[in-house]
Coordinates of N, CA, C and O in Angstrom, one line a residue:
M1 N 83.7 120.2 95.0 CA 83.4 119.0 94.6 C 82.9 118.3 95.8 O 83.6 118.1 96.6
L2 N 81.7 117.9 95.8 CA 81.1 117.1 96.8 C 81.6 115.7 97.2 O 81.3 114.9 96.1
V3 N 81.9 115.3 98.3 CA 82.3 113.8 98.4 C 81.2 113.1 99.0 O 80.4 113.4 100.0
E4 N 80.7 112.2 98.0 CA 79.3 111.5 98.5 C 79.6 110.3 99.2 O 78.7 109.8 100.1
S5 N 80.7 109.6 99.0 CA 81.1 108.3 99.6 C 82.7 108.0 99.3 O 83.3 108.7 98.7
L6 N 83.1 107.0 100.1 CA 84.3 106.7 100.1 C 84.6 105.3 100.1 O 83.7 104.6 100.9
V7 N 85.8 104.8 99.7 CA 86.1 103.3 99.7 C 86.9 103.2 100.9 O 88.0 103.9 101.0
D8 N 86.5 102.3 101.8 CA 87.5 102.0 102.9 C 88.8 101.6 102.7 O 89.1 100.8 101.5
G9 N 89.8 102.1 103.2 CA 91.1 102.1 102.8 C 91.8 102.7 101.7 O 93.0 102.7 101.5
S10 N 90.9 103.7 101.1 CA 91.3 104.3 99.9 C 92.1 105.6 100.4 O 92.2 105.8 101.5
P11 N 92.9 106.1 99.5 CA 93.8 107.3 100.0 C 92.9 108.4 100.5 O 93.4 109.0 101.4
A12 N 91.9 108.6 99.9 CA 91.0 109.7 100.4 C 90.4 109.2 101.8 O 90.4 110.2 102.7
S13 N 90.0 108.1 102.1 CA 89.6 107.7 103.5 C 90.8 107.9 104.4 O 90.5 108.3 105.5
R14 N 91.9 107.2 104.1 CA 93.0 107.4 104.9 C 93.6 108.9 105.1 O 94.1 109.3 106.4
A15 N 93.2 109.7 104.3 CA 93.6 111.1 104.5 C 92.4 111.9 105.5 O 92.9 113.0 106.0
G16 N 91.3 111.1 105.7 CA 90.5 111.9 106.5 C 89.3 112.4 106.0 O 88.4 113.2 106.7
L17 N 89.1 112.4 104.6 CA 87.7 112.7 104.0 C 86.8 112.2 104.5 O 86.6 110.9 104.9
R18 N 85.5 112.9 104.5 CA 84.2 112.3 104.9 C 83.2 112.4 104.2 O 83.3 113.7 103.4
P19 N 82.1 111.6 103.9 CA 81.1 112.0 103.0 C 80.5 113.5 103.6 O 80.5 113.8 104.8
G20 N 80.2 114.3 102.6 CA 79.6 115.7 103.0 C 80.7 116.7 102.9 O 80.2 117.9 102.8
D21 N 82.0 116.2 102.8 CA 83.0 117.2 102.6 C 83.1 117.8 101.3 O 82.5 117.3 100.2
V22 N 83.4 119.1 101.1 CA 83.4 119.7 99.8 C 85.0 119.9 99.6 O 85.7 120.8 100.3
I23 N 85.5 119.4 98.4 CA 87.0 119.5 98.0 C 87.0 120.8 97.3 O 86.4 120.9 96.3
V24 N 88.0 121.7 97.7 CA 87.9 123.2 97.1 C 89.4 123.2 96.7 O 89.8 124.3 96.0
G25 N 90.2 122.4 97.0 CA 91.8 122.5 96.6 C 92.6 121.2 96.7 O 92.4 120.5 97.4
F26 N 93.4 121.2 95.6 CA 94.5 120.1 95.7 C 95.7 120.7 95.4 O 95.9 121.3 94.3
G27 N 96.6 120.7 96.3 CA 97.8 121.1 96.1 C 97.6 122.8 96.3 O 96.7 123.2 97.1
S28 N 98.0 123.5 95.3 CA 97.8 125.0 95.3 C 96.8 125.3 94.2 O 96.6 126.5 93.9
V29 N 96.0 124.3 93.6 CA 95.1 124.4 92.5 C 93.7 124.4 93.1 O 93.3 123.3 93.7
P30 N 92.7 125.4 92.8 CA 91.4 125.3 93.3 C 90.6 124.2 92.5 O 91.0 124.0 91.3
I31 N 89.8 123.5 93.1 CA 89.0 122.5 92.6 C 87.5 123.0 92.6 O 87.1 123.4 93.6
A32 N 87.0 123.0 91.3 CA 85.4 123.3 91.2 C 84.6 122.2 90.8 O 83.4 122.2 90.8
S33 N 85.3 121.0 90.2 CA 84.5 120.0 89.5 C 85.4 118.7 89.7 O 86.6 118.6 89.8
I34 N 84.7 117.6 89.4 CA 85.4 116.4 89.4 C 86.4 116.4 88.2 O 87.4 115.7 88.4
D35 N 86.0 117.0 87.1 CA 86.9 117.1 86.1 C 88.4 117.9 86.3 O 89.3 117.4 86.0
D36 N 88.3 118.7 87.3 CA 89.4 119.6 87.7 C 90.2 118.5 88.4 O 91.5 118.5 88.3
L37 N 89.7 117.8 89.2 CA 90.5 116.9 90.0 C 91.0 115.7 89.2 O 92.2 115.5 89.4
H38 N 90.4 115.2 88.2 CA 90.9 114.2 87.4 C 91.9 114.7 86.6 O 92.9 113.9 86.3
R39 N 92.1 115.9 86.3 CA 93.1 116.5 85.4 C 94.4 116.5 86.3 O 95.4 116.5 85.6
L40 N 94.4 116.8 87.4 CA 95.4 116.8 88.5 C 96.0 115.5 88.7 O 97.1 115.3 89.2
L41 N 95.1 114.6 88.7 CA 95.5 113.2 89.2 C 96.1 112.3 88.1 O 95.7 111.5 87.6
T42 N 97.4 112.7 87.6 CA 98.0 112.2 86.7 C 99.1 111.4 87.2 O 99.2 111.1 88.3
R43 N 99.8 110.6 86.3 CA 100.8 109.7 86.7 C 101.9 110.3 87.5 O 102.2 109.7 88.5
E44 N 102.2 111.6 87.5 CA 103.1 112.4 88.3 C 102.6 112.4 89.5 O 103.3 112.8 90.5
A45 N 101.2 112.4 89.9 CA 100.7 112.8 91.2 C 100.6 111.4 92.1 O 100.5 111.6 93.3
I46 N 101.0 110.4 91.4 CA 100.8 109.0 92.2 C 101.9 108.9 93.0 O 103.1 109.3 92.7
D47 N 101.6 108.5 94.3 CA 102.6 108.5 95.4 C 103.3 109.7 95.8 O 104.2 109.7 96.4
V48 N 102.7 110.8 95.5 CA 103.2 112.1 95.9 C 102.3 112.7 97.0 O 101.1 112.8 96.7
T49 N 102.7 112.9 98.2 CA 101.9 113.5 99.1 C 101.6 115.0 98.8 O 102.5 115.8 98.6
T50 N 100.2 115.2 98.9 CA 99.7 116.7 98.4 C 98.6 117.1 99.3 O 98.0 116.4 100.0
G51 N 98.7 118.4 99.7 CA 97.6 119.1 100.6 C 96.3 118.9 99.9 O 96.2 119.1 98.6
L52 N 95.3 118.8 100.7 CA 93.9 118.8 100.1 C 93.1 119.7 101.2 O 93.0 119.5 102.2
V53 N 92.4 120.6 100.4 CA 91.6 121.7 101.2 C 90.1 121.5 101.2 O 89.8 121.1 99.9
V54 N 89.4 121.1 102.2 CA 88.1 120.9 102.2 C 87.3 121.8 103.0 O 87.8 122.2 104.0
L55 N 85.9 122.0 102.7 CA 85.0 122.6 103.5 C 84.2 121.4 104.2 O 83.7 120.8 103.6
R56 N 84.2 121.5 105.4 CA 83.4 120.6 106.4 C 82.5 121.4 107.0 O 82.8 122.1 108.0
G57 N 81.1 121.6 106.4 CA 80.3 122.4 106.9 C 80.8 123.9 106.6 O 81.0 124.1 105.4
V58 N 81.1 124.8 107.6 CA 81.6 126.2 107.2 C 82.8 126.1 107.7 O 83.7 127.2 107.6
V59 N 83.6 125.0 108.0 CA 85.1 125.1 108.4 C 86.1 124.6 107.4 O 85.7 123.6 106.8
R60 N 87.1 125.4 107.4 CA 88.2 124.8 106.3 C 88.9 123.7 107.0 O 89.4 124.0 108.2
V61 N 89.1 122.8 106.3 CA 90.0 121.6 107.0 C 91.0 121.4 106.0 O 90.9 121.0 104.7
D62 N 92.4 121.5 106.3 CA 93.6 121.1 105.5 C 94.1 119.7 105.9 O 94.2 119.2 106.8
L63 N 93.8 118.7 104.7 CA 94.2 117.4 104.9 C 95.5 117.1 104.0 O 95.8 118.1 103.2
V64 N 96.1 115.9 104.1 CA 97.2 115.5 103.3 C 96.9 114.2 102.9 O 96.4 113.2 103.5
V65 N 97.0 114.0 101.3 CA 96.6 112.8 100.7 C 97.8 112.3 99.8 O 98.5 113.2 99.4
T66 N 97.8 111.1 99.8 CA 99.0 110.4 98.9 C 98.1 109.6 97.9 O 98.0 108.5 98.3
P67 N 98.0 110.0 96.7 CA 97.1 109.2 95.6 C 97.9 108.1 95.3 O 99.2 108.1 95.3
N68 N 97.3 106.9 94.9 CA 97.9 105.8 94.5 C 97.1 105.4 93.3 O 96.2 105.8 92.9
E69 N 97.8 104.5 92.5 CA 97.1 104.3 91.2 C 96.0 103.0 91.5 O 96.1 102.1 92.3
A70 N 94.8 103.4 90.9 CA 93.6 102.7 91.0 C 93.7 101.1 90.6 O 94.3 100.9 89.7
A71 N 93.3 100.3 91.5 CA 93.2 98.8 90.9 C 92.4 98.8 89.7 O 91.2 99.2 89.6
A72 N 92.9 97.8 88.8 CA 92.0 97.7 87.5 C 91.0 96.6 87.6 O 90.7 96.0 88.7

């Protein structure tokens, strides 16, 4: 899943994601699409620190993200 942009101060931004990164894993689960990621971002994932695997160019980067509930 290609990261096109980030919201300043968001969990993704604080985790170190950058535009152009490709998310390929969340925890131990492979990610192929935004739908895959949405299925994993359930209430149980909120405030739980989880590994995030991204490709930055040809380099694998392991990040840590703590999802929070989106503001309404």
